[in-house]
Amino acid sequence: MVLTTLAQAFAVLLAPAAAHANPGVPQPDTPCSSTLANVMTRPPDQQMTLVCQQQANEDYRWTIVTSDYPSSDRWLTYGPEMTLRGEGTRNYDLRSGDWIALPQDPDSQCIEEQITVVGPGVVSSPRVKAGEAGQQLSFRVLPNLFSITMKGYCLWSKVGP
């Protein structure tokens, strides 16, 4: 009994601390960091798009994007997956080109899954690329992208034009 209790206590002491938990879900009219200025995100229901914007009082807050077809070169995922449309669709959310994903804490892993249009009404099998925990992920979004699913607590940014 004593050995079991000591073993359990020792296991708790050796377990990694959850010092870098994923952030809360961004909500309309809640604060965001100035480092996320003009970054877009979507809550899990994917029913609206939010953008981190500077307010009149100099604070930054998540606000609802009023455009019918929001598009950005910078997106934030905060854990759950987020699916965006590419230039292989009529109303795309992001442009093709070189992108990077930066984990927002040392334990985060950025994962992307792309599906491309290969012909009229035909899409490819998913292509997945995953970075190591805490490491930048570099990848290319193809011009005929149908959709991309991004996952992890990561900042996704287009590189160059």
PDB file of C-alpha atoms in Angstrom:
ATOM      1  CA  MET A   1       0.000   0.000   0.000  1.00  0.00           C
ATOM      2  CA  VAL A   2       2.777   2.430   0.946  1.00  0.00           C
ATOM      3  CA  LEU A   3       4.799   1.483  -2.141  1.00  0.00           C
ATOM      4  CA  THR A   4       1.757   2.027  -4.365  1.00  0.00           C
ATOM      5  CA  THR A   5       1.106   5.447  -2.827  1.00  0.00           C
ATOM      6  CA  LEU A   6       4.781   6.407  -3.182  1.00  0.00           C
ATOM      7  CA  ALA A   7       4.805   5.210  -6.787  1.00  0.00           C
ATOM      8  CA  GLN A   8       1.687   7.269  -7.556  1.00  0.00           C
ATOM      9  CA  ALA A   9       3.162  10.355  -5.888  1.00  0.00           C
ATOM     10  CA  PHE A  10       6.416   9.918  -7.791  1.00  0.00           C
ATOM     11  CA  ALA A  11       4.519   9.541 -11.088  1.00  0.00           C
ATOM     12  CA  VAL A  12       2.627  12.787 -10.417  1.00  0.00           C
ATOM     13  CA  LEU A  13       5.890  14.611  -9.711  1.00  0.00           C
ATOM     14  CA  LEU A  14       7.466  13.345 -12.932  1.00  0.00           C
ATOM     15  CA  ALA A  15       4.442  14.039 -15.137  1.00  0.00           C
ATOM     16  CA  PRO A  16       4.864  17.055 -17.444  1.00  0.00           C
ATOM     17  CA  ALA A  17       3.034  20.122 -16.245  1.00  0.00           C
ATOM     18  CA  ALA A  18       0.317  21.533 -18.465  1.00  0.00           C
ATOM     19  CA  ALA A  19       1.942  24.944 -18.500  1.00  0.00           C
ATOM     20  CA  HIS A  20       0.932  25.653 -22.084  1.00  0.00           C
ATOM     21  CA  ALA A  21      -2.732  24.760 -22.406  1.00  0.00           C
ATOM     22  CA  ASN A  22      -4.579  25.719 -25.586  1.00  0.00           C
ATOM     23  CA  PRO A  23      -6.240  29.123 -25.312  1.00  0.00           C
ATOM     24  CA  GLY A  24      -9.950  29.674 -24.968  1.00  0.00           C
ATOM     25  CA  VAL A  25     -12.144  29.893 -28.033  1.00  0.00           C
ATOM     26  CA  PRO A  26     -12.119  33.429 -29.485  1.00  0.00           C
ATOM     27  CA  GLN A  27     -15.529  35.065 -29.171  1.00  0.00           C
ATOM     28  CA  PRO A  28     -16.899  38.318 -30.617  1.00  0.00           C
ATOM     29  CA  ASP A  29     -15.956  41.409 -28.598  1.00  0.00           C
ATOM     30  CA  THR A  30     -13.329  39.654 -26.469  1.00  0.00           C
ATOM     31  CA  PRO A  31      -9.693  40.820 -26.191  1.00  0.00           C
ATOM     32  CA  CYS A  32      -6.963  39.631 -28.547  1.00  0.00           C
ATOM     33  CA  SER A  33      -3.246  40.399 -28.648  1.00  0.00           C
ATOM     34  CA  SER A  34      -1.858  43.232 -30.769  1.00  0.00           C
ATOM     35  CA  THR A  35       0.469  40.601 -32.288  1.00  0.00           C
ATOM     36  CA  LEU A  36      -2.661  39.116 -33.895  1.00  0.00           C
ATOM     37  CA  ALA A  37      -3.709  42.383 -35.593  1.00  0.00           C
ATOM     38  CA  ASN A  38      -5.755  41.597 -38.735  1.00  0.00           C
ATOM     39  CA  VAL A  39      -5.535  37.829 -38.133  1.00  0.00           C
ATOM     40  CA  MET A  40      -8.743  35.894 -38.820  1.00  0.00           C
ATOM     41  CA  THR A  41     -10.134  32.817 -37.079  1.00  0.00           C
ATOM     42  CA  ARG A  42     -13.342  30.818 -36.867  1.00  0.00           C
ATOM     43  CA  PRO A  43     -15.028  29.373 -33.786  1.00  0.00           C
ATOM     44  CA  PRO A  44     -15.671  25.593 -33.927  1.00  0.00           C
ATOM     45  CA  ASP A  45     -19.188  25.987 -35.363  1.00  0.00           C
ATOM     46  CA  GLN A  46     -17.561  27.670 -38.433  1.00  0.00           C
ATOM     47  CA  GLN A  47     -20.661  29.886 -38.753  1.00  0.00           C
ATOM     48  CA  MET A  48     -18.771  33.187 -38.534  1.00  0.00           C
ATOM     49  CA  THR A  49     -15.326  34.586 -39.114  1.00  0.00           C
ATOM     50  CA  LEU A  50     -13.613  36.810 -36.555  1.00  0.00           C
ATOM     51  CA  VAL A  51     -10.761  39.277 -37.053  1.00  0.00           C
ATOM     52  CA  CYS A  52      -8.506  40.797 -34.387  1.00  0.00           C
ATOM     53  CA  GLN A  53      -8.875  44.560 -34.834  1.00  0.00           C
ATOM     54  CA  GLN A  54      -7.672  47.639 -33.019  1.00  0.00           C
ATOM     55  CA  GLN A  55     -10.497  49.581 -31.409  1.00  0.00           C
ATOM     56  CA  ALA A  56     -10.869  53.349 -30.891  1.00  0.00           C
ATOM     57  CA  ASN A  57      -9.536  52.990 -27.330  1.00  0.00           C
ATOM     58  CA  GLU A  58      -6.339  51.327 -28.689  1.00  0.00           C
ATOM     59  CA  ASP A  59      -7.352  47.856 -27.384  1.00  0.00           C
ATOM     60  CA  TYR A  60      -7.507  44.869 -29.740  1.00  0.00           C
ATOM     61  CA  ARG A  61     -10.680  42.794 -29.855  1.00  0.00           C
ATOM     62  CA  TRP A  62     -12.141  39.948 -31.889  1.00  0.00           C
ATOM     63  CA  THR A  63     -14.839  41.397 -34.157  1.00  0.00           C
ATOM     64  CA  ILE A  64     -17.205  39.678 -36.582  1.00  0.00           C
ATOM     65  CA  VAL A  65     -16.179  39.960 -40.241  1.00  0.00           C
ATOM     66  CA  THR A  66     -19.102  41.388 -42.186  1.00  0.00           C
ATOM     67  CA  SER A  67     -17.832  40.492 -45.673  1.00  0.00           C
ATOM     68  CA  ASP A  68     -19.689  37.617 -47.335  1.00  0.00           C
ATOM     69  CA  TYR A  69     -16.427  36.034 -48.472  1.00  0.00           C
ATOM     70  CA  PRO A  70     -13.630  36.848 -46.016  1.00  0.00           C
ATOM     71  CA  SER A  71     -10.119  36.080 -47.191  1.00  0.00           C
ATOM     72  CA  SER A  72      -6.843  36.531 -45.335  1.00  0.00           C
ATOM     73  CA  ASP A  73      -3.133  35.788 -45.489  1.00  0.00           C
ATOM     74  CA  ARG A  74      -3.045  35.189 -41.706  1.00  0.00           C
ATOM     75  CA  TRP A  75      -5.225  32.738 -39.758  1.00  0.00           C
ATOM     76  CA  LEU A  76      -5.194  31.519 -36.151  1.00  0.00           C
ATOM     77  CA  THR A  77      -6.165  28.039 -35.041  1.00  0.00           C
ATOM     78  CA  TYR A  78      -6.403  27.440 -31.311  1.00  0.00           C
ATOM     79  CA  GLY A  79      -6.678  23.668 -31.095  1.00  0.00           C
ATOM     80  CA  PRO A  80      -9.740  22.380 -32.938  1.00  0.00           C
ATOM     81  CA  GLU A  81      -9.505  21.975 -36.690  1.00  0.00           C
ATOM     82  CA  MET A  82     -10.563  24.772 -39.021  1.00  0.00           C
ATOM     83  CA  THR A  83     -11.390  24.159 -42.681  1.00  0.00           C
ATOM     84  CA  LEU A  84     -10.906  26.876 -45.299  1.00  0.00           C
ATOM     85  CA  ARG A  85     -11.576  26.999 -49.043  1.00  0.00           C
ATOM     86  CA  GLY A  86      -8.828  27.560 -51.596  1.00  0.00           C
ATOM     87  CA  GLU A  87      -8.550  29.028 -55.094  1.00  0.00           C
ATOM     88  CA  GLY A  88      -9.955  25.838 -56.608  1.00  0.00           C
ATOM     89  CA  THR A  89     -13.358  27.136 -55.424  1.00  0.00           C
ATOM     90  CA  ARG A  90     -15.313  30.218 -56.405  1.00  0.00           C
ATOM     91  CA  ASN A  91     -15.143  32.046 -53.048  1.00  0.00           C
ATOM     92  CA  TYR A  92     -11.817  31.239 -51.427  1.00  0.00           C
ATOM     93  CA  ASP A  93     -10.629  31.994 -47.879  1.00  0.00           C
ATOM     94  CA  LEU A  94      -6.888  31.936 -48.595  1.00  0.00           C
ATOM     95  CA  ARG A  95      -4.556  32.242 -51.563  1.00  0.00           C
ATOM     96  CA  SER A  96      -2.115  29.723 -52.919  1.00  0.00           C
ATOM     97  CA  GLY A  97       1.616  30.060 -52.353  1.00  0.00           C
ATOM     98  CA  ASP A  98       4.180  29.429 -49.640  1.00  0.00           C
ATOM     99  CA  TRP A  99       2.896  29.415 -46.063  1.00  0.00           C
ATOM    100  CA  ILE A 100       4.289  28.851 -42.581  1.00  0.00           C
ATOM    101  CA  ALA A 101       2.554  27.768 -39.398  1.00  0.00           C
ATOM    102  CA  LEU A 102       4.045  28.937 -36.105  1.00  0.00           C
ATOM    103  CA  PRO A 103       3.079  27.070 -32.930  1.00  0.00           C
ATOM    104  CA  GLN A 104       1.913  29.522 -30.299  1.00  0.00           C
ATOM    105  CA  ASP A 105       3.396  27.499 -27.444  1.00  0.00           C
ATOM    106  CA  PRO A 106       6.164  24.877 -27.171  1.00  0.00           C
ATOM    107  CA  ASP A 107       3.733  21.947 -26.956  1.00  0.00           C
ATOM    108  CA  SER A 108       1.619  22.821 -30.014  1.00  0.00           C
ATOM    109  CA  GLN A 109       1.842  20.844 -33.235  1.00  0.00           C
ATOM    110  CA  CYS A 110       0.656  22.418 -36.503  1.00  0.00           C
ATOM    111  CA  ILE A 111      -1.030  20.005 -38.919  1.00  0.00           C
ATOM    112  CA  GLU A 112      -2.433  20.790 -42.368  1.00  0.00           C
ATOM    113  CA  GLU A 113      -4.462  18.606 -44.721  1.00  0.00           C
ATOM    114  CA  GLN A 114      -5.058  19.703 -48.308  1.00  0.00           C
ATOM    115  CA  ILE A 115      -7.546  18.459 -50.880  1.00  0.00           C
ATOM    116  CA  THR A 116      -7.089  19.736 -54.445  1.00  0.00           C
ATOM    117  CA  VAL A 117      -9.331  19.881 -57.495  1.00  0.00           C
ATOM    118  CA  VAL A 118      -8.023  17.419 -60.101  1.00  0.00           C
ATOM    119  CA  GLY A 119     -10.826  17.772 -62.643  1.00  0.00           C
ATOM    120  CA  PRO A 120     -14.462  18.821 -63.027  1.00  0.00           C
ATOM    121  CA  GLY A 121     -16.229  17.450 -59.959  1.00  0.00           C
ATOM    122  CA  VAL A 122     -13.165  15.415 -58.921  1.00  0.00           C
ATOM    123  CA  VAL A 123     -10.948  16.068 -55.899  1.00  0.00           C
ATOM    124  CA  SER A 124      -7.751  14.414 -54.716  1.00  0.00           C
ATOM    125  CA  SER A 125      -7.190  12.260 -51.694  1.00  0.00           C
ATOM    126  CA  PRO A 126      -6.151  14.299 -48.635  1.00  0.00           C
ATOM    127  CA  ARG A 127      -2.466  15.188 -48.379  1.00  0.00           C
ATOM    128  CA  VAL A 128      -1.329  15.690 -44.770  1.00  0.00           C
ATOM    129  CA  LYS A 129       1.754  17.465 -43.465  1.00  0.00           C
ATOM    130  CA  ALA A 130       2.535  17.802 -39.760  1.00  0.00           C
ATOM    131  CA  GLY A 131       5.200  19.784 -37.977  1.00  0.00           C
ATOM    132  CA  GLU A 132       6.975  18.694 -34.827  1.00  0.00           C
ATOM    133  CA  ALA A 133       5.680  20.051 -31.512  1.00  0.00           C
ATOM    134  CA  GLY A 134       6.938  23.593 -31.018  1.00  0.00           C
ATOM    135  CA  GLN A 135       8.499  23.745 -34.512  1.00  0.00           C
ATOM    136  CA  GLN A 136       7.560  25.852 -37.529  1.00  0.00           C
ATOM    137  CA  LEU A 137       5.794  24.046 -40.373  1.00  0.00           C
ATOM    138  CA  SER A 138       6.532  25.252 -43.930  1.00  0.00           C
ATOM    139  CA  PHE A 139       4.273  24.159 -46.779  1.00  0.00           C
ATOM    140  CA  ARG A 140       2.840  25.208 -50.132  1.00  0.00           C
ATOM    141  CA  VAL A 141      -0.854  25.817 -50.756  1.00  0.00           C
ATOM    142  CA  LEU A 142      -1.519  24.674 -54.321  1.00  0.00           C
ATOM    143  CA  PRO A 143      -3.353  26.949 -56.824  1.00  0.00           C
ATOM    144  CA  ASN A 144      -6.087  24.355 -57.366  1.00  0.00           C
ATOM    145  CA  LEU A 145      -6.791  23.905 -53.638  1.00  0.00           C
ATOM    146  CA  PHE A 146     -10.333  22.793 -52.850  1.00  0.00           C
ATOM    147  CA  SER A 147      -9.973  22.870 -49.053  1.00  0.00           C
ATOM    148  CA  ILE A 148      -7.376  22.934 -46.330  1.00  0.00           C
ATOM    149  CA  THR A 149      -7.932  21.762 -42.778  1.00  0.00           C
ATOM    150  CA  MET A 150      -5.616  23.317 -40.204  1.00  0.00           C
ATOM    151  CA  LYS A 151      -5.199  22.082 -36.651  1.00  0.00           C
ATOM    152  CA  GLY A 152      -3.219  23.031 -33.534  1.00  0.00           C
ATOM    153  CA  TYR A 153      -2.657  26.238 -31.580  1.00  0.00           C
ATOM    154  CA  CYS A 154      -0.876  27.910 -34.494  1.00  0.00           C
ATOM    155  CA  LEU A 155      -0.564  31.150 -36.436  1.00  0.00           C
ATOM    156  CA  TRP A 156      -0.722  30.437 -40.189  1.00  0.00           C
ATOM    157  CA  SER A 157       0.837  33.085 -42.464  1.00  0.00           C
ATOM    158  CA  LYS A 158       1.412  33.413 -46.200  1.00  0.00           C
ATOM    159  CA  VAL A 159       5.045  34.101 -47.073  1.00  0.00           C
ATOM    160  CA  GLY A 160       5.679  36.654 -49.817  1.00  0.00           C
ATOM    161  CA  PRO A 161       3.279  37.774 -52.561  1.00  0.00           C
TER     162      PRO A 161
END
